Structure formats: structure tokens, C-alpha cells
Amino acid sequence: MIEFMKKKQHHILWTSLIIAICSIGLIFTKGLNLGLEFVGGIEIELTTDQAYQADQLKAALKMPIAVITPFGSDQQFLIKIPHHQSIDESLLQDNLLKNFQSENIKAEVTRMDIVGSEFSASIYDQAITAIVFALVAMTLYIAIRFEWRLGLSAILALMHDPLIVLGFFSFFQWTFDLPIVTGK
């Protein structure tokens, strides 16, 4: 073992254990910020003629459930609207542009994607199944291939790393979407 790690191995172990426990707590309390692929809704890419703050656009949009984030340059925005019964998807783009025009904001919709709730539930189930299957398959391989002490350490490390990453996603509320699950 590396000399400086011999002196600090207990500190490293306890730090890692505390971070893993905090990650589990964050996942269960704050949860993950699931992308539209998992919850269903509408995603609109919007380009404006000048730079605006996301708060200005949200006030002009007059839709409190919408989430507006800057995307790319300071004139591009991503609007995410979760699936809701009161939203007519066929009229949404026209209403969106009318609301912006009433506030003297010139905007153009460059992309609009609609994800249905049934499709998103199916994707969510398939993603969870894929993750569980991959973890079980790797655990079985490690259990067969290595002796139990080394295998147990490898399995704990295998579970530890994704748990820490999920904890960061929960803490910072980064969007957890399909490209993240596939490891893009």
C-alpha cells in the first residue's frame, strides 16, 4: 500500500462512508430532478432577439409550472413544461409567442418536443430495469470470478461510485435524463 495511504486509510474510509450515507439521505429527501423523458411534458427551445433573464421570460410566459433555463448563448432558452391537464399542446406555441409579444419580447421557437406520460412511464421502468439488471449481472460475475473478500470489496466499490454520483445529482438538482442513464 502507498505509504501516505497507510496513515490515512481510516480517515478515507470514514469520509467515504459519510459521503455515501449523505448521498442516500439526499436521494430520499430531495429526490432526483427527473428529465421530461421520465415525467412527461413539453420541451421548447426558444431563441430571442436580445439577451433576457430567465425570470423576465417566465413572468412574460404567465405559466408558473414552466421552468426556463438559459441554453447555449444568452439569447437561447430551454422551457420545460411538465405534463398538465389544463395545457392544450396544439395551441401552446401560439399562446407562448402571443404572451411574449404582449411584453415586447421577440422570440422564435426553434424546437418543440412533446413526451407523453405513458411513454415516459415506460422509459422510467425500462431505465430502472436496465440499471438493476446491470448491477445484478456485474455482482454475479464478481461473485463467481473472485474470492469472497476481494469480491465483497469490488461489489461495495461498484455500488459506492454510482451512489455518490446520484448524491451529487440530487444535491445540485442537475437534470437526470436518458443520456445520463445511458452514460453519454
CSV table of C-alpha atoms in Angstrom, one decimal:
chain,number,residue,atom,x,y,z
A,1,MET,CA,0.0,0.0,0.0
A,2,ILE,CA,1.2,3.5,-0.7
A,3,GLU,CA,2.8,5.0,2.4
A,4,PHE,CA,0.7,8.1,2.9
A,5,MET,CA,-2.5,6.0,2.4
A,6,LYS,CA,-1.5,3.6,5.2
A,7,LYS,CA,-1.6,6.6,7.6
A,8,LYS,CA,-4.9,7.9,6.3
A,9,GLN,CA,-6.8,4.8,5.4
A,10,HIS,CA,-9.2,5.1,8.3
A,11,HIS,CA,-9.9,8.7,7.5
A,12,ILE,CA,-10.5,7.9,3.9
A,13,LEU,CA,-12.8,5.0,4.8
A,14,TRP,CA,-14.9,7.1,7.2
A,15,THR,CA,-15.1,10.1,4.8
A,16,SER,CA,-16.3,7.8,2.0
A,17,LEU,CA,-18.8,6.2,4.3
A,18,ILE,CA,-20.2,9.6,5.4
A,19,ILE,CA,-20.5,10.8,1.8
A,20,ALA,CA,-22.3,7.6,0.8
A,21,ILE,CA,-24.8,7.9,3.7
A,22,CYS,CA,-25.3,11.6,2.9
A,23,SER,CA,-25.9,10.7,-0.8
A,24,ILE,CA,-28.6,8.1,0.3
A,25,GLY,CA,-30.2,10.8,2.5
A,26,LEU,CA,-30.2,13.4,-0.3
A,27,ILE,CA,-31.7,10.9,-2.8
A,28,PHE,CA,-34.6,10.1,-0.4
A,29,THR,CA,-35.2,13.6,0.8
A,30,LYS,CA,-34.6,15.9,-2.2
A,31,GLY,CA,-35.0,13.3,-4.8
A,32,LEU,CA,-33.7,13.5,-8.4
A,33,ASN,CA,-34.6,16.2,-10.9
A,34,LEU,CA,-36.0,13.8,-13.5
A,35,GLY,CA,-36.0,14.9,-17.1
A,36,LEU,CA,-39.0,15.1,-19.3
A,37,GLU,CA,-38.3,11.6,-20.6
A,38,PHE,CA,-39.2,10.2,-17.2
A,39,VAL,CA,-42.1,12.5,-16.2
A,40,GLY,CA,-43.7,13.5,-19.5
A,41,GLY,CA,-44.3,17.1,-20.7
A,42,ILE,CA,-43.2,19.6,-23.3
A,43,GLU,CA,-39.7,20.9,-24.0
A,44,ILE,CA,-39.3,24.1,-26.1
A,45,GLU,CA,-36.1,25.6,-27.4
A,46,LEU,CA,-36.5,29.3,-27.7
A,47,THR,CA,-34.3,32.0,-29.4
A,48,THR,CA,-34.8,35.7,-28.6
A,49,ASP,CA,-33.6,38.8,-30.4
A,50,GLN,CA,-31.7,40.1,-27.4
A,51,ALA,CA,-30.4,38.8,-24.1
A,52,TYR,CA,-33.0,38.4,-21.4
A,53,GLN,CA,-33.1,37.0,-17.9
A,54,ALA,CA,-34.9,33.7,-17.4
A,55,ASP,CA,-37.1,35.5,-14.7
A,56,GLN,CA,-38.2,38.1,-17.3
A,57,LEU,CA,-39.3,35.3,-19.7
A,58,LYS,CA,-41.1,33.4,-17.0
A,59,ALA,CA,-43.1,36.5,-16.0
A,60,ALA,CA,-44.0,37.1,-19.6
A,61,LEU,CA,-44.9,33.5,-20.2
A,62,LYS,CA,-47.6,33.6,-17.4
A,63,MET,CA,-47.2,29.9,-16.7
A,64,PRO,CA,-46.0,29.2,-13.2
A,65,ILE,CA,-45.3,25.5,-13.8
A,66,ALA,CA,-42.8,26.2,-16.6
A,67,VAL,CA,-39.1,26.0,-15.9
A,68,ILE,CA,-37.0,28.3,-18.0
A,69,THR,CA,-33.2,27.9,-18.2
A,70,PRO,CA,-30.5,29.5,-20.3
A,71,PHE,CA,-29.3,27.2,-23.1
A,72,GLY,CA,-26.3,27.8,-25.2
A,73,SER,CA,-25.9,31.6,-25.7
A,74,ASP,CA,-27.6,34.4,-23.7
A,75,GLN,CA,-30.3,34.5,-26.3
A,76,GLN,CA,-31.3,30.8,-26.2
A,77,PHE,CA,-33.5,29.3,-23.6
A,78,LEU,CA,-35.0,25.9,-22.8
A,79,ILE,CA,-38.5,25.9,-21.5
A,80,LYS,CA,-39.7,22.7,-19.8
A,81,ILE,CA,-43.4,22.3,-19.0
A,82,PRO,CA,-44.4,19.2,-17.1
A,83,HIS,CA,-47.5,17.3,-18.3
A,84,HIS,CA,-50.6,19.0,-17.1
A,85,GLN,CA,-54.3,18.6,-18.0
A,86,SER,CA,-55.0,22.3,-18.5
A,87,ILE,CA,-52.4,22.8,-21.2
A,88,ASP,CA,-53.6,22.4,-24.8
A,89,GLU,CA,-50.4,21.2,-26.6
A,90,SER,CA,-51.7,22.2,-30.0
A,91,LEU,CA,-52.2,25.8,-29.1
A,92,LEU,CA,-49.2,26.1,-26.8
A,93,GLN,CA,-46.7,27.5,-29.3
A,94,ASP,CA,-49.1,30.2,-30.5
A,95,ASN,CA,-50.0,31.2,-26.9
A,96,LEU,CA,-46.4,31.3,-25.9
A,97,LEU,CA,-45.4,33.6,-28.7
A,98,LYS,CA,-48.5,35.9,-28.1
A,99,ASN,CA,-47.6,36.2,-24.4
A,100,PHE,CA,-44.0,37.2,-25.3
A,101,GLN,CA,-45.3,39.7,-28.0
A,102,SER,CA,-47.5,41.3,-25.4
A,103,GLU,CA,-44.4,42.0,-23.3
A,104,ASN,CA,-42.5,43.3,-26.4
A,105,ILE,CA,-40.2,40.2,-26.5
A,106,LYS,CA,-39.4,39.0,-29.9
A,107,ALA,CA,-38.9,35.2,-29.8
A,108,GLU,CA,-38.8,32.3,-32.1
A,109,VAL,CA,-39.5,28.6,-31.3
A,110,THR,CA,-36.7,26.6,-32.8
A,111,ARG,CA,-37.7,23.2,-31.4
A,112,MET,CA,-40.7,21.7,-29.6
A,113,ASP,CA,-40.8,18.1,-28.2
A,114,ILE,CA,-43.8,16.5,-26.6
A,115,VAL,CA,-43.3,13.5,-24.4
A,116,GLY,CA,-46.5,11.6,-23.3
A,117,SER,CA,-46.9,10.4,-19.8
A,118,GLU,CA,-47.4,6.8,-20.8
A,119,PHE,CA,-44.2,6.8,-22.9
A,120,SER,CA,-42.3,8.5,-20.0
A,121,ALA,CA,-43.6,5.9,-17.5
A,122,SER,CA,-42.4,3.1,-19.9
A,123,ILE,CA,-39.0,4.8,-20.3
A,124,TYR,CA,-38.7,5.2,-16.5
A,125,ASP,CA,-39.5,1.5,-15.9
A,126,GLN,CA,-37.1,0.4,-18.6
A,127,ALA,CA,-34.3,2.6,-17.2
A,128,ILE,CA,-34.7,1.2,-13.7
A,129,THR,CA,-34.8,-2.3,-15.0
A,130,ALA,CA,-31.6,-1.8,-17.1
A,131,ILE,CA,-29.8,-0.4,-14.1
A,132,VAL,CA,-30.8,-3.2,-11.7
A,133,PHE,CA,-30.0,-5.8,-14.4
A,134,ALA,CA,-26.6,-4.4,-15.0
A,135,LEU,CA,-25.8,-4.2,-11.3
A,136,VAL,CA,-27.0,-7.8,-10.7
A,137,ALA,CA,-25.0,-9.1,-13.7
A,138,MET,CA,-21.8,-7.4,-12.5
A,139,THR,CA,-22.4,-8.6,-9.0
A,140,LEU,CA,-22.8,-12.2,-10.2
A,141,TYR,CA,-19.7,-12.0,-12.3
A,142,ILE,CA,-17.6,-10.6,-9.4
A,143,ALA,CA,-19.0,-13.2,-7.0
A,144,ILE,CA,-18.1,-16.1,-9.4
A,145,ARG,CA,-14.7,-14.7,-10.6
A,146,PHE,CA,-13.1,-13.6,-7.3
A,147,GLU,CA,-12.7,-15.0,-3.8
A,148,TRP,CA,-15.2,-13.6,-1.4
A,149,ARG,CA,-13.0,-10.9,0.3
A,150,LEU,CA,-12.0,-9.4,-2.9
A,151,GLY,CA,-15.4,-9.8,-4.4
A,152,LEU,CA,-17.1,-8.1,-1.5
A,153,SER,CA,-14.7,-5.1,-1.8
A,154,ALA,CA,-15.4,-4.9,-5.6
A,155,ILE,CA,-19.1,-5.1,-5.1
A,156,LEU,CA,-19.0,-2.3,-2.4
A,157,ALA,CA,-16.9,-0.2,-4.8
A,158,LEU,CA,-19.3,-0.9,-7.6
A,159,MET,CA,-22.3,0.3,-5.6
A,160,HIS,CA,-20.4,3.2,-4.0
A,161,ASP,CA,-19.4,5.1,-7.1
A,162,PRO,CA,-22.9,5.4,-8.7
A,163,LEU,CA,-24.4,6.2,-5.3
A,164,ILE,CA,-22.0,9.2,-4.9
A,165,VAL,CA,-22.8,10.4,-8.4
A,166,LEU,CA,-26.6,10.2,-7.7
A,167,GLY,CA,-26.0,12.1,-4.5
A,168,PHE,CA,-24.4,14.9,-6.5
A,169,PHE,CA,-27.3,14.9,-8.9
A,170,SER,CA,-29.7,15.2,-6.0
A,171,PHE,CA,-27.8,17.9,-4.2
A,172,PHE,CA,-27.2,20.2,-7.2
A,173,GLN,CA,-30.6,19.2,-8.7
A,174,TRP,CA,-28.9,18.5,-12.1
A,175,THR,CA,-31.4,17.1,-14.6
A,176,PHE,CA,-31.3,13.3,-14.6
A,177,ASP,CA,-32.4,12.3,-18.0
A,178,LEU,CA,-31.9,9.5,-20.5
A,179,PRO,CA,-28.5,10.4,-21.8
A,180,ILE,CA,-27.2,10.3,-18.2
A,181,VAL,CA,-28.6,6.8,-17.7
A,182,THR,CA,-27.0,5.6,-20.9
A,183,GLY,CA,-23.7,7.0,-19.9
A,184,LYS,CA,-23.3,9.6,-22.6
